[in-house]
Amino acid sequence: RSSSSAGTSSGHPWTRSCPSPPASSRPSRRRPASRAPPPPRYSSCRSRSPRRARCPCSAGWRCSPRRPSSPSSSRSSPRSPLRGDRAGAGATAAVASTCVERALGHVLWVASRLPVASRKHELVRGLAERLLDENNVGARVAAVTRAALAGAFERTLRQLEASAGGEWGPPGMELAVRAVRSGVRWWRPTVAALEGNDAFGGPAAEKLAAELLWLGQKMAECGAAREAAVQFGAASRLGSRALVAEPTLQVALLRLAVFLFRHANSAEFEQEEGKAAVAEQRMEMLRSWLPLLCRGSNGTDAPVLSGRERAEMVTVLEELIEKLRWEQQEEALALWLHHFAACPDTDWPNLERCYTRWYAESRKLLA
């Protein structure tokens, strides 16, 4: 018994054993101790069972031995979103849409920055045209295209506003708006009101205005003309500064305003917002750009619009005003009257018929 107990006591240090007998009862002859088995490989403490012996890890309890891993199982195979779960596919699609939008935004930004005289301008513009034409492959790609175009339009519009400078247009413009909103009965614009205001323009500003027209046309092709009209209508400071711009810049802004006024009068403009919000957005468009139609340059060498286009634009303005609330109609018509009377060089747009119709309806309500 003593020899067996001695062999057991010299075994594995982390296994349970009975206490050794006293040293006096041990025989003098000692048998060689049995060779202890190699300690198992430990990975982590998975159980805290008190029946298991101590292990050298920090938790103090015996860990489960680590199973040898095969080379095939240790090699992690990539999960493809096309064959994997839906979460991976959605995350990959979101990353791809962001990359496509950024890449398209880079091309549009470079195209707006390059001057027309640069030999790389046509190359970058052609690249942008090709990318936009190839994006008509699905609803998700079309949404990315609309977002990229809307961002480019807003960025270009802010650049043109920054180049315009100033806080307001001519003093006569401010007096006219105050007269319309306060309801005063007398206001006389003078030529001196336009003096002392530095005109802005130049090739860079004309390039930005032409870029805005091109972006607006591309947004109309993909069904995002409403966003362009809303942003253009909110640029009231640019609209006031456009009255003192150079004639060539006024021509470019006049073309853009006519183009977006037509889309503001369309049924597509009424789809995404409520009736009150749509009326306010149309009113902002009239506040900002109706004065330019009345007092802006119609072309240096040749008229910007033909006779037919002018007649169509008058019809568009009349329909647009009739879709407003009654008080908004009064404000728009009073704004037109002040600026139309202040410019003796042109008789367009003539909204006299719309003014008399609104006055007759108001008189009926009074009676």
Tab-separated table of C-alpha atoms in Angstrom:
chain	number	residue	atom	x	y	z
A	1	ARG	CA	0.000	0.000	0.000
A	2	SER	CA	2.759	2.403	0.847
A	3	SER	CA	4.446	1.913	-2.494
A	4	SER	CA	1.227	2.399	-4.387
A	5	SER	CA	0.377	5.470	-2.373
A	6	ALA	CA	3.820	6.851	-3.015
A	7	GLY	CA	3.447	6.291	-6.719
A	8	THR	CA	0.105	7.968	-6.657
A	9	SER	CA	1.384	10.951	-4.744
A	10	SER	CA	4.105	11.503	-7.298
A	11	GLY	CA	1.627	11.533	-10.148
A	12	HIS	CA	0.032	14.483	-11.835
A	13	PRO	CA	0.080	17.515	-9.527
A	14	TRP	CA	-3.470	18.624	-10.513
A	15	THR	CA	-5.277	15.320	-9.838
A	16	ARG	CA	-6.914	14.434	-6.538
A	17	SER	CA	-5.168	11.770	-4.332
A	18	CYS	CA	-5.322	10.408	-0.809
A	19	PRO	CA	-2.984	11.820	1.828
A	20	SER	CA	0.428	10.146	2.048
A	21	PRO	CA	1.247	7.937	5.094
A	22	PRO	CA	3.739	9.085	7.703
A	23	ALA	CA	7.378	9.005	6.767
A	24	SER	CA	8.173	6.424	9.525
A	25	SER	CA	5.914	3.771	7.968
A	26	ARG	CA	7.459	4.127	4.528
A	27	PRO	CA	9.842	1.340	3.457
A	28	SER	CA	13.454	2.162	2.819
A	29	ARG	CA	13.315	0.671	-0.620
A	30	ARG	CA	11.861	3.125	-3.035
A	31	ARG	CA	10.384	2.163	-6.324
A	32	PRO	CA	10.880	4.518	-9.275
A	33	ALA	CA	7.956	6.827	-9.637
A	34	SER	CA	5.710	6.352	-12.598
A	35	ARG	CA	6.154	8.872	-15.348
A	36	ALA	CA	3.455	11.517	-15.249
A	37	PRO	CA	1.374	11.984	-18.394
A	38	PRO	CA	1.889	15.245	-20.274
A	39	PRO	CA	-0.440	18.009	-19.137
A	40	PRO	CA	-3.340	18.701	-21.493
A	41	ARG	CA	-3.540	21.866	-23.589
A	42	TYR	CA	-5.901	24.403	-22.146
A	43	SER	CA	-7.857	27.039	-24.047
A	44	SER	CA	-10.330	28.757	-21.770
A	45	CYS	CA	-12.341	28.090	-18.672
A	46	ARG	CA	-15.639	26.678	-19.885
A	47	SER	CA	-16.832	25.152	-16.640
A	48	ARG	CA	-16.495	25.981	-12.992
A	49	SER	CA	-17.433	22.549	-11.684
A	50	PRO	CA	-15.972	21.966	-8.158
A	51	ARG	CA	-15.326	18.294	-8.988
A	52	ARG	CA	-12.561	19.210	-11.387
A	53	ALA	CA	-9.059	19.922	-10.243
A	54	ARG	CA	-7.132	23.115	-10.360
A	55	CYS	CA	-5.494	24.352	-13.528
A	56	PRO	CA	-2.790	27.005	-13.993
A	57	CYS	CA	-5.094	29.532	-15.642
A	58	SER	CA	-6.249	32.706	-13.940
A	59	ALA	CA	-9.718	31.379	-13.140
A	60	GLY	CA	-8.355	28.546	-11.009
A	61	TRP	CA	-10.493	25.729	-12.420
A	62	ARG	CA	-9.603	23.041	-14.879
A	63	CYS	CA	-10.214	24.040	-18.469
A	64	SER	CA	-11.443	21.859	-21.244
A	65	PRO	CA	-8.620	20.654	-23.475
A	66	ARG	CA	-8.286	22.389	-26.801
A	67	ARG	CA	-9.249	20.213	-29.694
A	68	PRO	CA	-6.783	20.092	-32.538
A	69	SER	CA	-8.069	22.085	-35.450
A	70	SER	CA	-7.799	20.827	-38.962
A	71	PRO	CA	-6.252	23.051	-41.629
A	72	SER	CA	-9.494	23.119	-43.574
A	73	SER	CA	-11.540	24.357	-40.616
A	74	SER	CA	-8.985	26.973	-39.532
A	75	ARG	CA	-8.992	28.565	-42.943
A	76	SER	CA	-11.809	31.129	-42.972
A	77	SER	CA	-13.715	31.204	-46.211
A	78	PRO	CA	-15.071	34.610	-47.301
A	79	ARG	CA	-18.839	34.997	-47.310
A	80	SER	CA	-20.171	36.300	-50.549
A	81	PRO	CA	-23.176	38.634	-50.244
A	82	LEU	CA	-24.661	37.077	-53.352
A	83	ARG	CA	-24.827	33.677	-51.621
A	84	GLY	CA	-24.856	34.841	-48.028
A	85	ASP	CA	-27.468	36.372	-45.797
A	86	ARG	CA	-29.572	39.396	-46.635
A	87	ALA	CA	-27.810	41.655	-44.132
A	88	GLY	CA	-24.501	41.247	-45.924
A	89	ALA	CA	-26.106	41.909	-49.287
A	90	GLY	CA	-27.818	45.052	-48.005
A	91	ALA	CA	-24.618	46.405	-46.479
A	92	THR	CA	-22.688	45.768	-49.675
A	93	ALA	CA	-25.382	47.447	-51.765
A	94	ALA	CA	-25.315	50.501	-49.491
A	95	VAL	CA	-21.539	50.771	-49.816
A	96	ALA	CA	-21.775	50.384	-53.587
A	97	SER	CA	-24.441	53.086	-53.885
A	98	THR	CA	-22.308	55.481	-51.843
A	99	CYS	CA	-19.274	54.776	-54.010
A	100	VAL	CA	-21.245	55.312	-57.220
A	101	GLU	CA	-22.681	58.583	-55.917
A	102	ARG	CA	-19.249	59.857	-54.881
A	103	ALA	CA	-17.653	58.844	-58.172
A	104	LEU	CA	-20.374	60.591	-60.157
A	105	GLY	CA	-20.090	63.625	-57.886
A	106	HIS	CA	-16.358	63.868	-58.584
A	107	VAL	CA	-16.976	63.919	-62.339
A	108	LEU	CA	-19.716	66.549	-62.043
A	109	TRP	CA	-17.579	68.706	-59.758
A	110	VAL	CA	-14.607	68.631	-62.121
A	111	ALA	CA	-16.864	69.386	-65.097
A	112	SER	CA	-18.225	72.472	-63.348
A	113	ARG	CA	-14.738	73.714	-62.411
A	114	LEU	CA	-13.072	73.376	-65.801
A	115	PRO	CA	-13.335	76.455	-68.026
A	116	VAL	CA	-14.893	76.095	-71.437
A	117	ALA	CA	-11.593	77.030	-73.102
A	118	SER	CA	-9.842	74.041	-71.528
A	119	ARG	CA	-9.209	71.146	-73.885
A	120	LYS	CA	-10.165	68.718	-71.092
A	121	HIS	CA	-13.622	70.248	-70.681
A	122	GLU	CA	-15.207	68.313	-73.535
A	123	LEU	CA	-13.572	65.102	-72.328
A	124	VAL	CA	-14.906	65.414	-68.778
A	125	ARG	CA	-18.321	66.575	-69.989
A	126	GLY	CA	-18.501	63.596	-72.339
A	127	LEU	CA	-17.583	61.279	-69.468
A	128	ALA	CA	-20.361	62.756	-67.331
A	129	GLU	CA	-22.868	62.406	-70.180
A	130	ARG	CA	-21.915	58.777	-70.718
A	131	LEU	CA	-22.118	57.873	-67.026
A	132	LEU	CA	-25.514	59.524	-66.661
A	133	ASP	CA	-26.898	57.813	-69.759
A	134	GLU	CA	-25.703	54.403	-68.559
A	135	ASN	CA	-27.340	54.791	-65.130
A	136	ASN	CA	-30.860	54.065	-66.417
A	137	VAL	CA	-30.712	50.427	-65.327
A	138	GLY	CA	-32.893	50.321	-62.224
A	139	ALA	CA	-34.677	52.245	-59.505
A	140	ARG	CA	-31.745	52.118	-57.068
A	141	VAL	CA	-29.248	53.430	-59.605
A	142	ALA	CA	-31.718	56.129	-60.690
A	143	ALA	CA	-32.050	57.281	-57.071
A	144	VAL	CA	-28.265	57.518	-56.783
A	145	THR	CA	-28.165	59.556	-60.002
A	146	ARG	CA	-30.811	61.978	-58.734
A	147	ALA	CA	-28.959	62.449	-55.447
A	148	ALA	CA	-25.660	63.137	-57.219
A	149	LEU	CA	-27.252	65.626	-59.624
A	150	ALA	CA	-29.100	67.404	-56.806
A	151	GLY	CA	-25.863	67.758	-54.851
A	152	ALA	CA	-24.026	69.096	-57.897
A	153	PHE	CA	-26.830	71.581	-58.625
A	154	GLU	CA	-26.814	72.877	-55.053
A	155	ARG	CA	-23.030	73.180	-54.989
A	156	THR	CA	-22.928	75.080	-58.296
A	157	LEU	CA	-25.753	77.350	-57.182
A	158	ARG	CA	-23.884	78.224	-53.974
A	159	GLN	CA	-20.749	78.997	-55.978
A	160	LEU	CA	-22.676	81.382	-58.212
A	161	GLU	CA	-24.236	83.064	-55.170
A	162	ALA	CA	-20.799	83.494	-53.626
A	163	SER	CA	-19.473	85.079	-56.818
A	164	ALA	CA	-22.444	87.473	-56.888
A	165	GLY	CA	-21.531	88.987	-53.529
A	166	GLY	CA	-23.635	91.558	-51.713
A	167	GLU	CA	-26.665	90.995	-49.548
A	168	TRP	CA	-29.369	92.371	-51.826
A	169	GLY	CA	-29.874	93.655	-55.310
A	170	PRO	CA	-30.596	97.240	-56.245
A	171	PRO	CA	-32.295	99.428	-53.631
A	172	GLY	CA	-35.340	99.571	-55.861
A	173	MET	CA	-35.720	95.828	-55.556
A	174	GLU	CA	-35.812	96.005	-51.779
A	175	LEU	CA	-38.293	98.881	-51.867
A	176	ALA	CA	-40.536	96.947	-54.225
A	177	VAL	CA	-40.619	93.878	-51.993
A	178	ARG	CA	-41.314	96.015	-48.928
A	179	ALA	CA	-44.081	97.810	-50.768
A	180	VAL	CA	-45.728	94.562	-51.811
A	181	ARG	CA	-45.528	92.970	-48.377
A	182	SER	CA	-46.582	96.052	-46.422
A	183	GLY	CA	-49.388	97.015	-48.794
A	184	VAL	CA	-48.375	100.645	-49.340
A	185	ARG	CA	-50.252	102.525	-52.024
A	186	TRP	CA	-47.421	104.426	-53.635
A	187	TRP	CA	-43.979	103.427	-54.805
A	188	ARG	CA	-41.985	104.965	-57.619
A	189	PRO	CA	-38.790	103.238	-58.764
A	190	THR	CA	-36.187	105.511	-60.259
A	191	VAL	CA	-33.168	105.010	-62.433
A	192	ALA	CA	-31.007	106.343	-59.618
A	193	ALA	CA	-31.998	103.310	-57.583
A	194	LEU	CA	-29.898	101.168	-59.901
A	195	GLU	CA	-26.857	103.425	-59.714
A	196	GLY	CA	-24.022	102.738	-57.344
A	197	ASN	CA	-24.347	98.953	-57.638
A	198	ASP	CA	-21.459	97.089	-59.164
A	199	ALA	CA	-22.503	94.599	-61.778
A	200	PHE	CA	-21.142	91.105	-61.461
A	201	GLY	CA	-20.463	88.574	-64.151
A	202	GLY	CA	-17.564	87.408	-66.225
A	203	PRO	CA	-16.688	84.112	-67.879
A	204	ALA	CA	-16.600	82.199	-64.583
A	205	ALA	CA	-20.108	83.292	-63.554
A	206	GLU	CA	-21.462	82.635	-67.046
A	207	LYS	CA	-19.901	79.170	-66.951
A	208	LEU	CA	-21.639	78.427	-63.636
A	209	ALA	CA	-24.990	79.626	-64.992
A	210	ALA	CA	-24.615	77.431	-68.077
A	211	GLU	CA	-23.663	74.525	-65.828
A	212	LEU	CA	-26.831	75.063	-63.788
A	213	LEU	CA	-28.936	74.879	-66.938
A	214	TRP	CA	-27.219	71.662	-68.016
A	215	LEU	CA	-27.668	70.102	-64.565
A	216	GLY	CA	-31.320	71.164	-64.498
A	217	GLN	CA	-31.925	69.509	-67.854
A	218	LYS	CA	-30.266	66.300	-66.670
A	219	MET	CA	-32.351	66.360	-63.495
A	220	ALA	CA	-35.494	66.755	-65.588
A	221	GLU	CA	-34.526	63.707	-67.645
A	222	CYS	CA	-34.316	61.518	-64.530
A	223	GLY	CA	-37.422	62.973	-62.864
A	224	ALA	CA	-35.728	65.329	-60.392
A	225	ALA	CA	-36.625	68.707	-61.897
A	226	ARG	CA	-38.706	69.507	-58.830
A	227	GLU	CA	-35.622	69.533	-56.611
A	228	ALA	CA	-33.860	71.899	-59.001
A	229	ALA	CA	-36.837	74.284	-59.060
A	230	VAL	CA	-37.090	74.309	-55.258
A	231	GLN	CA	-33.387	75.073	-54.827
A	232	PHE	CA	-33.465	77.746	-57.511
A	233	GLY	CA	-36.519	79.383	-55.962
A	234	ALA	CA	-34.864	79.500	-52.545
A	235	ALA	CA	-31.897	81.460	-53.970
A	236	SER	CA	-33.528	84.847	-53.353
A	237	ARG	CA	-30.237	86.720	-52.918
A	238	LEU	CA	-28.973	85.500	-56.277
A	239	GLY	CA	-32.264	86.529	-57.874
A	240	SER	CA	-31.952	90.048	-56.525
A	241	ARG	CA	-28.301	90.343	-57.541
A	242	ALA	CA	-29.157	89.101	-61.022
A	243	LEU	CA	-30.871	92.447	-61.717
A	244	VAL	CA	-27.478	94.191	-61.697
A	245	ALA	CA	-25.583	91.401	-63.468
A	246	GLU	CA	-23.960	91.770	-66.850
A	247	PRO	CA	-26.305	91.271	-69.835
A	248	THR	CA	-24.726	87.988	-70.911
A	249	LEU	CA	-25.118	86.557	-67.412
A	250	GLN	CA	-28.701	87.816	-67.245
A	251	VAL	CA	-29.440	85.968	-70.479
A	252	ALA	CA	-28.089	82.704	-69.029
A	253	LEU	CA	-30.068	83.118	-65.805
A	254	LEU	CA	-33.189	84.068	-67.761
A	255	ARG	CA	-33.000	80.827	-69.748
A	256	LEU	CA	-32.632	78.845	-66.544
A	257	ALA	CA	-35.544	80.654	-64.874
A	258	VAL	CA	-37.853	80.046	-67.847
A	259	PHE	CA	-36.911	76.368	-67.910
A	260	LEU	CA	-37.598	75.876	-64.193
A	261	PHE	CA	-40.797	77.968	-64.208
A	262	ARG	CA	-42.265	75.481	-66.679
A	263	HIS	CA	-41.443	72.574	-64.390
A	264	ALA	CA	-42.785	74.425	-61.354
A	265	ASN	CA	-46.139	74.630	-63.142
A	266	SER	CA	-46.239	70.911	-64.004
A	267	ALA	CA	-48.182	68.171	-62.237
A	268	GLU	CA	-44.928	66.491	-61.232
A	269	PHE	CA	-44.197	69.426	-58.925
A	270	GLU	CA	-47.275	68.567	-56.807
A	271	GLN	CA	-46.582	64.887	-56.154
A	272	GLU	CA	-44.252	64.819	-53.144
A	273	GLU	CA	-45.430	67.694	-50.929
A	274	GLY	CA	-48.692	68.952	-49.524
A	275	LYS	CA	-50.785	71.625	-51.160
A	276	ALA	CA	-49.675	74.411	-48.819
A	277	ALA	CA	-45.985	73.525	-49.159
A	278	VAL	CA	-46.235	73.412	-52.955
A	279	ALA	CA	-47.926	76.826	-53.028
A	280	GLU	CA	-45.200	78.329	-50.842
A	281	GLN	CA	-42.440	76.861	-53.017
A	282	ARG	CA	-44.067	78.289	-56.134
A	283	MET	CA	-44.391	81.630	-54.412
A	284	GLU	CA	-40.679	81.599	-53.566
A	285	MET	CA	-39.938	80.970	-57.222
A	286	LEU	CA	-42.005	84.007	-58.208
A	287	ARG	CA	-40.505	86.239	-55.511
A	288	SER	CA	-36.956	85.413	-56.522
A	289	TRP	CA	-37.123	85.339	-60.332
A	290	LEU	CA	-40.220	87.188	-61.571
A	291	PRO	CA	-38.339	90.541	-61.283
A	292	LEU	CA	-35.613	89.190	-63.579
A	293	LEU	CA	-38.218	88.280	-66.192
A	294	CYS	CA	-39.543	91.843	-66.075
A	295	ARG	CA	-36.278	93.794	-65.884
A	296	GLY	CA	-33.575	91.449	-67.142
A	297	SER	CA	-31.917	91.564	-70.520
A	298	ASN	CA	-33.692	89.640	-73.253
A	299	GLY	CA	-30.566	89.179	-75.332
A	300	THR	CA	-27.738	91.336	-76.584
A	301	ASP	CA	-27.700	90.443	-80.263
A	302	ALA	CA	-30.865	88.357	-80.593
A	303	PRO	CA	-33.828	87.749	-78.282
A	304	VAL	CA	-33.494	84.849	-75.888
A	305	LEU	CA	-37.063	83.686	-76.482
A	306	SER	CA	-39.045	83.658	-79.669
A	307	GLY	CA	-42.522	85.157	-79.934
A	308	ARG	CA	-44.130	81.759	-79.441
A	309	GLU	CA	-41.988	80.987	-76.408
A	310	ARG	CA	-42.852	84.344	-74.861
A	311	ALA	CA	-46.572	83.720	-75.296
A	312	GLU	CA	-46.219	80.250	-73.779
A	313	MET	CA	-44.302	81.678	-70.842
A	314	VAL	CA	-47.022	84.239	-70.144
A	315	THR	CA	-49.550	81.389	-70.051
A	316	VAL	CA	-47.306	79.449	-67.668
A	317	LEU	CA	-47.047	82.421	-65.309
A	318	GLU	CA	-50.808	82.991	-65.350
A	319	GLU	CA	-51.519	79.345	-64.540
A	320	LEU	CA	-48.860	79.353	-61.855
A	321	ILE	CA	-50.332	82.415	-60.153
A	322	GLU	CA	-53.872	81.040	-60.311
A	323	LYS	CA	-52.753	77.934	-58.383
A	324	LEU	CA	-51.706	80.044	-55.391
A	325	ARG	CA	-53.807	81.131	-52.444
A	326	TRP	CA	-55.726	84.384	-52.771
A	327	GLU	CA	-53.286	86.439	-50.714
A	328	GLN	CA	-50.328	84.940	-52.537
A	329	GLN	CA	-51.910	85.850	-55.867
A	330	GLU	CA	-52.160	89.455	-54.719
A	331	GLU	CA	-48.507	89.485	-53.668
A	332	ALA	CA	-47.292	87.963	-56.944
A	333	LEU	CA	-49.360	90.313	-59.121
A	334	ALA	CA	-48.304	93.382	-57.132
A	335	LEU	CA	-44.671	92.333	-57.464
A	336	TRP	CA	-45.113	91.964	-61.213
A	337	LEU	CA	-46.785	95.395	-61.511
A	338	HIS	CA	-43.979	97.226	-59.698
A	339	HIS	CA	-41.160	95.696	-61.716
A	340	PHE	CA	-43.015	95.690	-65.024
A	341	ALA	CA	-43.680	99.419	-64.688
A	342	ALA	CA	-40.061	100.102	-63.671
A	343	CYS	CA	-38.612	98.795	-66.948
A	344	PRO	CA	-39.604	100.917	-69.990
A	345	ASP	CA	-37.496	98.910	-72.456
A	346	THR	CA	-39.664	95.794	-72.628
A	347	ASP	CA	-43.346	94.899	-72.426
A	348	TRP	CA	-42.852	91.261	-71.441
A	349	PRO	CA	-44.233	89.454	-69.537
A	350	ASN	CA	-47.567	91.222	-69.732
A	351	LEU	CA	-49.814	89.847	-66.988
A	352	GLU	CA	-52.477	92.534	-67.321
A	353	ARG	CA	-55.155	89.987	-68.193
A	354	CYS	CA	-54.353	87.948	-65.089
A	355	TYR	CA	-54.352	91.093	-62.940
A	356	THR	CA	-57.770	92.260	-64.160
A	357	ARG	CA	-59.218	88.755	-63.738
A	358	TRP	CA	-58.023	88.563	-60.150
A	359	TYR	CA	-59.372	92.057	-59.442
A	360	ALA	CA	-62.787	91.142	-60.863
A	361	GLU	CA	-62.975	88.039	-58.677
A	362	SER	CA	-62.008	90.073	-55.631
A	363	ARG	CA	-64.721	92.606	-56.393
A	364	LYS	CA	-67.298	89.810	-56.604
A	365	LEU	CA	-66.271	88.599	-53.182
A	366	LEU	CA	-66.688	92.126	-51.846
A	367	ALA	CA	-70.183	92.429	-53.312
